[in-house]
Every structure is written in structure tokens, then in C-alpha cells.
Amino acid sequence: AQLAATCARWLRHARPATPASAPAVPVREATAMETLVRRLQEQLGESDEGFARDLLGRYLSVTDDIVVDMRQAADAGDRTAIQQLAHRLRGSSATVCADAIAEAARTLEHLPSSAEAAEVRGHIDEIERHVADLRGLVHAG
């Protein structure tokens, strides 16, 4: 009881201890490529970062072919082929977490058949811009 009374008396007058502040350690933010690779690894259940990066490279190669085919279909006025190619591109893009490309392909896929040829080409141009952005990201990372 005497010890408790003494501690209480002294603690009542004591200032709370302030912990010494630790020096700020700069935290490096993940690059966009690192974030994409992590998302892809999570989506695929794959721990090998090299595999995810290789998959993105292969995806870009296939995507280039799809975009060329889209251009040819647009020149021929073949809306069915454009829709099928856009559907294929949307699926593969979603698989590799290329969200902007997947969304642009979805928009192209669902264009009404009454859409003007210039509008179709504009959407293909948008897809190409997103593909170029992703390619730059992959090559920079």
C-alpha cells in the first residue's frame, strides 16, 4: 500500500514521456509497372514476377496483331469482325489487368451498327494510344 501511494504521488507530478521521434525514412512508391505486375500476379495466382512480365510482353505482341486486324476490318466495313476482335481484345486485356485497353475495347465492341466509320476508327485510335502507353510502361519497367 505504501509503495502504491508513493508511485501515485510521483506519477501524478511526472510528465508523460515523449518517445524520441525516429528519423523519417523515405518510402519509395511502387512504379506503375510494379503495381501492374503485382496485380497480374495476384490475378493469376502466380508468384513469379518474370512470368508476369513475360506475359505482358506476349500480350502486347498479340494485341498488335489484333489492332492491325481491326484496322483492316474497319477499312472493309466489316462490323462483325470488329466486334469479334474487340471482344477478344477485351477479354485478353482484362486477363492481364490492362484496364484502359479492356474498357476501350468494350466500348468498341458495343458500338451500334449505325456508328459512323470515323467513330469506329476513333475508337481504334484510342485503343492504339492505350496500347502504346502500356508498351512504354513495360519497356520502362
Coordinates of N, CA and C in Angstrom, one line a residue:
A1 N 0.8 -1.2 0.0 CA 0.0 0.0 0.0 C 0.9 1.2 0.0
Q2 N 2.0 1.2 0.8 CA 2.9 2.3 0.9 C 3.5 2.6 -0.5
L3 N 3.9 1.5 -1.2 CA 4.6 1.6 -2.5 C 3.6 2.2 -3.5
A4 N 2.4 1.8 -3.5 CA 1.3 2.3 -4.4 C 1.1 3.8 -4.1
A5 N 1.1 4.2 -2.9 CA 0.9 5.6 -2.6 C 2.0 6.5 -3.0
T6 N 3.2 6.0 -2.9 CA 4.4 6.7 -3.3 C 4.5 6.8 -4.8
C7 N 4.2 5.7 -5.5 CA 4.2 5.7 -7.0 C 3.1 6.7 -7.5
A8 N 1.9 6.7 -6.9 CA 0.9 7.5 -7.3 C 1.2 9.0 -7.2
R9 N 1.9 9.3 -6.0 CA 2.3 10.7 -5.8 C 3.3 11.1 -6.8
W10 N 4.3 10.3 -7.1 CA 5.3 10.7 -8.1 C 4.8 10.7 -9.5
L11 N 4.0 9.8 -9.8 CA 3.5 9.7 -11.2 C 2.5 10.8 -11.5
R12 N 1.8 11.3 -10.5 CA 0.9 12.4 -10.7 C 1.7 13.7 -11.1
H13 N 2.9 13.8 -10.7 CA 3.7 15.0 -11.0 C 4.6 14.8 -12.2
A14 N 4.7 13.6 -12.6 CA 5.6 13.3 -13.7 C 5.0 13.7 -15.1
R15 N 5.8 14.2 -15.9 CA 5.3 14.5 -17.3 C 5.3 13.2 -18.1
P16 N 4.4 13.0 -18.9 CA 4.4 11.8 -19.8 C 5.6 11.8 -20.6
A17 N 6.2 10.7 -20.7 CA 7.4 10.5 -21.5 C 7.0 10.6 -23.0
T18 N 7.8 11.4 -23.7 CA 7.5 11.5 -25.2 C 8.6 10.7 -25.9
P19 N 8.2 9.8 -26.7 CA 9.2 9.0 -27.4 C 10.0 9.8 -28.3
A20 N 11.2 9.5 -28.4 CA 12.1 10.2 -29.3 C 11.6 9.9 -30.7
S21 N 11.4 10.9 -31.5 CA 10.9 10.7 -32.8 C 12.0 10.1 -33.7
A22 N 11.6 9.0 -34.4 CA 12.5 8.4 -35.3 C 12.7 9.2 -36.5
P23 N 13.9 9.2 -37.1 CA 14.1 9.9 -38.3 C 13.2 9.4 -39.4
A24 N 12.7 10.3 -40.2 CA 11.8 9.9 -41.3 C 12.6 9.1 -42.3
V25 N 12.0 7.9 -42.6 CA 12.6 7.1 -43.6 C 11.8 7.3 -44.9
P26 N 12.4 7.7 -46.0 CA 11.7 7.9 -47.2 C 11.1 6.6 -47.7
V27 N 9.9 6.6 -48.0 CA 9.2 5.4 -48.5 C 9.1 5.5 -50.0
R28 N 9.7 4.5 -50.7 CA 9.6 4.5 -52.2 C 8.3 4.0 -52.6
E29 N 7.6 4.8 -53.5 CA 6.4 4.3 -54.0 C 6.6 3.4 -55.1
A30 N 5.8 2.4 -55.3 CA 5.9 1.4 -56.3 C 5.6 2.1 -57.7
T31 N 6.4 1.7 -58.7 CA 6.2 2.3 -60.0 C 4.9 1.7 -60.6
A32 N 4.4 2.3 -61.6 CA 3.2 1.9 -62.2 C 3.4 0.4 -62.8
M33 N 4.6 0.1 -63.3 CA 4.8 -1.2 -63.8 C 4.8 -2.2 -62.6
E34 N 5.5 -1.9 -61.5 CA 5.5 -2.8 -60.4 C 4.1 -3.0 -59.9
T35 N 3.3 -2.0 -59.9 CA 1.9 -2.2 -59.4 C 1.1 -3.1 -60.4
L36 N 1.3 -2.9 -61.7 CA 0.7 -3.7 -62.7 C 1.1 -5.2 -62.5
V37 N 2.4 -5.4 -62.4 CA 2.9 -6.8 -62.2 C 2.3 -7.4 -61.0
R38 N 2.3 -6.7 -59.9 CA 1.7 -7.3 -58.7 C 0.2 -7.6 -58.9
R39 N -0.5 -6.7 -59.5 CA -2.0 -7.0 -59.8 C -2.1 -8.3 -60.7
L40 N -1.2 -8.4 -61.7 CA -1.3 -9.5 -62.6 C -0.9 -10.8 -61.8
Q41 N 0.1 -10.7 -61.0 CA 0.5 -11.9 -60.2 C -0.7 -12.3 -59.3
E42 N -1.4 -11.4 -58.6 CA -2.5 -11.7 -57.8 C -3.6 -12.3 -58.6
Q43 N -3.9 -11.7 -59.8 CA -5.0 -12.2 -60.6 C -4.7 -13.7 -61.1
L44 N -3.5 -13.9 -61.4 CA -3.2 -15.3 -61.9 C -2.8 -16.3 -60.9
G45 N -2.6 -15.8 -59.6 CA -2.1 -16.7 -58.6 C -0.7 -17.1 -58.8
E46 N 0.1 -16.2 -59.4 CA 1.4 -16.6 -59.8 C 2.4 -15.7 -59.0
S47 N 3.4 -16.4 -58.5 CA 4.4 -15.7 -57.7 C 5.6 -15.2 -58.5
D48 N 5.8 -15.8 -59.6 CA 7.0 -15.5 -60.4 C 6.8 -14.2 -61.2
E49 N 7.5 -13.1 -60.7 CA 7.4 -11.8 -61.4 C 7.9 -11.9 -62.8
G50 N 8.9 -12.7 -63.1 CA 9.4 -12.8 -64.5 C 8.3 -13.3 -65.4
F51 N 7.5 -14.3 -64.9 CA 6.4 -14.8 -65.7 C 5.4 -13.7 -66.1
A52 N 5.0 -12.9 -65.1 CA 4.1 -11.8 -65.3 C 4.6 -10.8 -66.3
R53 N 5.8 -10.5 -66.2 CA 6.4 -9.5 -67.2 C 6.5 -10.1 -68.6
D54 N 6.8 -11.4 -68.7 CA 6.8 -12.1 -70.0 C 5.4 -12.2 -70.6
L55 N 4.5 -12.4 -69.7 CA 3.1 -12.5 -70.2 C 2.6 -11.1 -70.8
L56 N 3.0 -10.0 -70.1 CA 2.7 -8.7 -70.6 C 3.3 -8.5 -72.0
G57 N 4.6 -8.9 -72.2 CA 5.2 -8.8 -73.5 C 4.5 -9.6 -74.6
R58 N 4.1 -10.8 -74.2 CA 3.4 -11.6 -75.2 C 2.0 -11.0 -75.5
Y59 N 1.4 -10.5 -74.5 CA 0.1 -9.9 -74.7 C 0.2 -8.7 -75.7
L60 N 1.2 -7.9 -75.5 CA 1.4 -6.8 -76.4 C 1.6 -7.2 -77.9
S61 N 2.4 -8.3 -78.0 CA 2.6 -8.8 -79.4 C 1.3 -9.2 -80.0
V62 N 0.5 -10.0 -79.3 CA -0.8 -10.4 -79.8 C -1.7 -9.2 -80.1
T63 N -1.7 -8.3 -79.2 CA -2.5 -7.1 -79.3 C -2.2 -6.3 -80.5
D64 N -1.0 -6.2 -80.9 CA -0.6 -5.5 -82.1 C -1.3 -6.2 -83.3
D65 N -1.3 -7.5 -83.4 CA -1.9 -8.2 -84.5 C -3.4 -7.9 -84.5
I66 N -4.0 -7.9 -83.3 CA -5.5 -7.6 -83.2 C -5.8 -6.2 -83.7
V67 N -5.0 -5.3 -83.4 CA -5.2 -3.9 -83.8 C -5.1 -3.8 -85.3
V68 N -4.1 -4.5 -85.9 CA -3.9 -4.5 -87.3 C -5.2 -5.0 -88.0
D69 N -5.7 -6.2 -87.4 CA -6.9 -6.8 -88.0 C -8.1 -5.9 -87.8
M70 N -8.2 -5.1 -86.8 CA -9.3 -4.2 -86.6 C -9.2 -3.1 -87.6
R71 N -8.0 -2.6 -87.9 CA -7.9 -1.6 -88.9 C -8.4 -2.1 -90.3
Q72 N -7.9 -3.3 -90.6 CA -8.3 -3.9 -91.9 C -9.8 -4.1 -91.9
A73 N -10.4 -4.6 -90.8 CA -11.9 -4.8 -90.8 C -12.6 -3.4 -90.9
A74 N -12.1 -2.4 -90.3 CA -12.7 -1.1 -90.4 C -12.6 -0.6 -91.9
D75 N -11.5 -0.8 -92.5 CA -11.3 -0.4 -93.9 C -12.3 -1.1 -94.8
A76 N -12.6 -2.4 -94.5 CA -13.5 -3.2 -95.3 C -15.0 -3.0 -94.8
G77 N -15.2 -2.2 -93.8 CA -16.5 -2.0 -93.3 C -17.1 -3.2 -92.6
D78 N -16.3 -4.1 -92.1 CA -16.8 -5.4 -91.5 C -17.0 -5.2 -90.0
R79 N -18.2 -4.8 -89.7 CA -18.5 -4.5 -88.3 C -18.5 -5.8 -87.4
T80 N -18.9 -6.9 -88.0 CA -18.9 -8.2 -87.3 C -17.5 -8.6 -86.9
A81 N -16.6 -8.4 -87.8 CA -15.2 -8.8 -87.5 C -14.6 -7.8 -86.4
I82 N -15.0 -6.5 -86.5 CA -14.5 -5.6 -85.5 C -15.1 -5.9 -84.1
Q83 N -16.3 -6.3 -84.1 CA -17.0 -6.7 -82.8 C -16.3 -7.9 -82.2
Q84 N -16.0 -8.9 -83.0 CA -15.4 -10.1 -82.6 C -13.9 -9.8 -82.1
L85 N -13.2 -9.0 -82.8 CA -11.9 -8.6 -82.4 C -11.9 -7.8 -81.1
A86 N -12.8 -6.9 -81.0 CA -12.9 -6.1 -79.8 C -13.2 -7.0 -78.6
H87 N -14.1 -7.9 -78.8 CA -14.4 -8.9 -77.7 C -13.2 -9.7 -77.3
R88 N -12.5 -10.2 -78.3 CA -11.2 -10.9 -78.0 C -10.2 -10.0 -77.2
L89 N -10.1 -8.8 -77.7 CA -9.1 -7.9 -77.1 C -9.6 -7.5 -75.6
R90 N -10.9 -7.3 -75.5 CA -11.4 -7.0 -74.1 C -11.1 -8.1 -73.1
G91 N -11.3 -9.4 -73.6 CA -11.0 -10.5 -72.7 C -9.5 -10.6 -72.3
S92 N -8.7 -10.6 -73.3 CA -7.3 -10.7 -73.1 C -6.7 -9.6 -72.2
S93 N -7.2 -8.4 -72.5 CA -6.8 -7.2 -71.7 C -7.2 -7.3 -70.3
A94 N -8.4 -7.8 -70.0 CA -8.9 -7.9 -68.6 C -8.0 -9.0 -67.9
T95 N -7.6 -10.0 -68.6 CA -6.8 -11.1 -68.0 C -5.5 -10.5 -67.5
V96 N -4.9 -9.6 -68.3 CA -3.6 -9.1 -67.9 C -3.7 -7.7 -67.2
C97 N -4.8 -7.4 -66.7 CA -5.1 -6.1 -65.9 C -4.8 -4.9 -66.7
A98 N -4.9 -4.9 -68.0 CA -4.8 -3.8 -68.9 C -6.2 -3.1 -69.0
D99 N -6.6 -2.5 -67.9 CA -7.9 -2.0 -67.7 C -8.3 -0.9 -68.8
A100 N -7.5 0.0 -69.1 CA -7.8 1.0 -70.1 C -8.1 0.4 -71.4
I101 N -7.3 -0.5 -71.8 CA -7.5 -1.2 -73.1 C -8.8 -2.0 -73.1
A102 N -9.0 -2.7 -72.0 CA -10.2 -3.5 -71.9 C -11.4 -2.7 -72.0
E103 N -11.4 -1.5 -71.3 CA -12.6 -0.6 -71.4 C -12.8 0.0 -72.8
A104 N -11.7 0.4 -73.4 CA -11.8 0.9 -74.8 C -12.3 -0.2 -75.8
A105 N -11.9 -1.4 -75.6 CA -12.3 -2.5 -76.4 C -13.8 -2.8 -76.2
R106 N -14.2 -2.7 -74.9 CA -15.6 -2.9 -74.6 C -16.5 -1.9 -75.3
T107 N -16.0 -0.6 -75.3 CA -16.8 0.4 -75.9 C -16.9 0.2 -77.4
L108 N -15.8 -0.2 -78.0 CA -15.8 -0.5 -79.5 C -16.7 -1.7 -79.7
E109 N -16.6 -2.7 -78.9 CA -17.4 -3.9 -79.1 C -18.9 -3.6 -79.1
H110 N -19.3 -2.7 -78.3 CA -20.8 -2.4 -78.1 C -21.2 -1.2 -78.9
L111 N -20.4 -0.7 -79.8 CA -20.9 0.4 -80.7 C -22.1 -0.1 -81.5
P112 N -23.1 0.7 -81.7 CA -24.2 0.3 -82.6 C -23.7 0.1 -84.0
S113 N -24.4 -0.7 -84.7 CA -24.1 -0.9 -86.2 C -24.3 0.4 -87.0
S114 N -25.0 1.3 -86.4 CA -25.2 2.6 -87.1 C -24.1 3.6 -86.9
A115 N -23.1 3.2 -86.1 CA -22.0 4.2 -85.8 C -21.2 4.5 -87.1
E116 N -20.8 5.7 -87.3 CA -20.1 6.1 -88.4 C -18.7 5.5 -88.5
A117 N -18.2 5.3 -89.7 CA -16.8 4.7 -89.8 C -15.8 5.5 -89.1
A118 N -15.9 6.9 -89.1 CA -15.0 7.7 -88.4 C -15.0 7.5 -86.9
E119 N -16.2 7.2 -86.4 CA -16.3 6.9 -84.9 C -15.6 5.6 -84.6
V120 N -15.8 4.6 -85.4 CA -15.1 3.3 -85.3 C -13.6 3.5 -85.3
R121 N -13.1 4.2 -86.3 CA -11.7 4.4 -86.4 C -11.2 5.2 -85.2
G122 N -12.0 6.1 -84.7 CA -11.6 6.9 -83.5 C -11.4 6.0 -82.3
H123 N -12.3 5.0 -82.1 CA -12.1 4.1 -81.0 C -10.9 3.2 -81.2
I124 N -10.6 2.8 -82.4 CA -9.4 2.0 -82.7 C -8.2 2.8 -82.4
D125 N -8.2 4.1 -82.7 CA -7.1 5.0 -82.4 C -6.9 5.1 -80.9
E126 N -8.0 5.2 -80.1 CA -7.9 5.2 -78.7 C -7.3 3.9 -78.1
I127 N -7.7 2.8 -78.7 CA -7.1 1.5 -78.2 C -5.6 1.6 -78.5
E128 N -5.2 2.0 -79.7 CA -3.8 2.1 -80.0 C -3.0 3.0 -79.1
R129 N -3.6 4.1 -78.6 CA -2.9 5.0 -77.7 C -2.7 4.3 -76.3
H130 N -3.7 3.6 -75.9 CA -3.6 2.8 -74.6 C -2.6 1.7 -74.8
V131 N -2.5 1.1 -75.9 CA -1.5 0.0 -76.1 C -0.1 0.7 -76.1
A132 N 0.1 1.8 -76.7 CA 1.4 2.5 -76.7 C 1.7 2.9 -75.3
D133 N 0.8 3.4 -74.5 CA 1.1 3.7 -73.1 C 1.5 2.5 -72.4
L134 N 0.9 1.4 -72.5 CA 1.2 0.2 -71.8 C 2.6 -0.3 -72.3
R135 N 2.9 -0.2 -73.6 CA 4.2 -0.6 -74.1 C 5.3 0.2 -73.5
G136 N 5.0 1.5 -73.4 CA 6.0 2.4 -72.8 C 6.3 2.0 -71.3
L137 N 5.2 1.7 -70.6 CA 5.3 1.2 -69.2 C 6.1 0.0 -69.1
V138 N 5.8 -1.0 -70.0 CA 6.5 -2.3 -69.9 C 8.0 -2.1 -70.2
H139 N 8.3 -1.3 -71.2 CA 9.7 -1.1 -71.6 C 10.5 -0.3 -70.6
A140 N 9.8 0.6 -69.9 CA 10.4 1.4 -68.9 C 10.7 0.7 -67.6
G141 N 9.8 -0.3 -67.4 CA 9.9 -1.1 -66.1 C 10.7 -2.3 -66.2

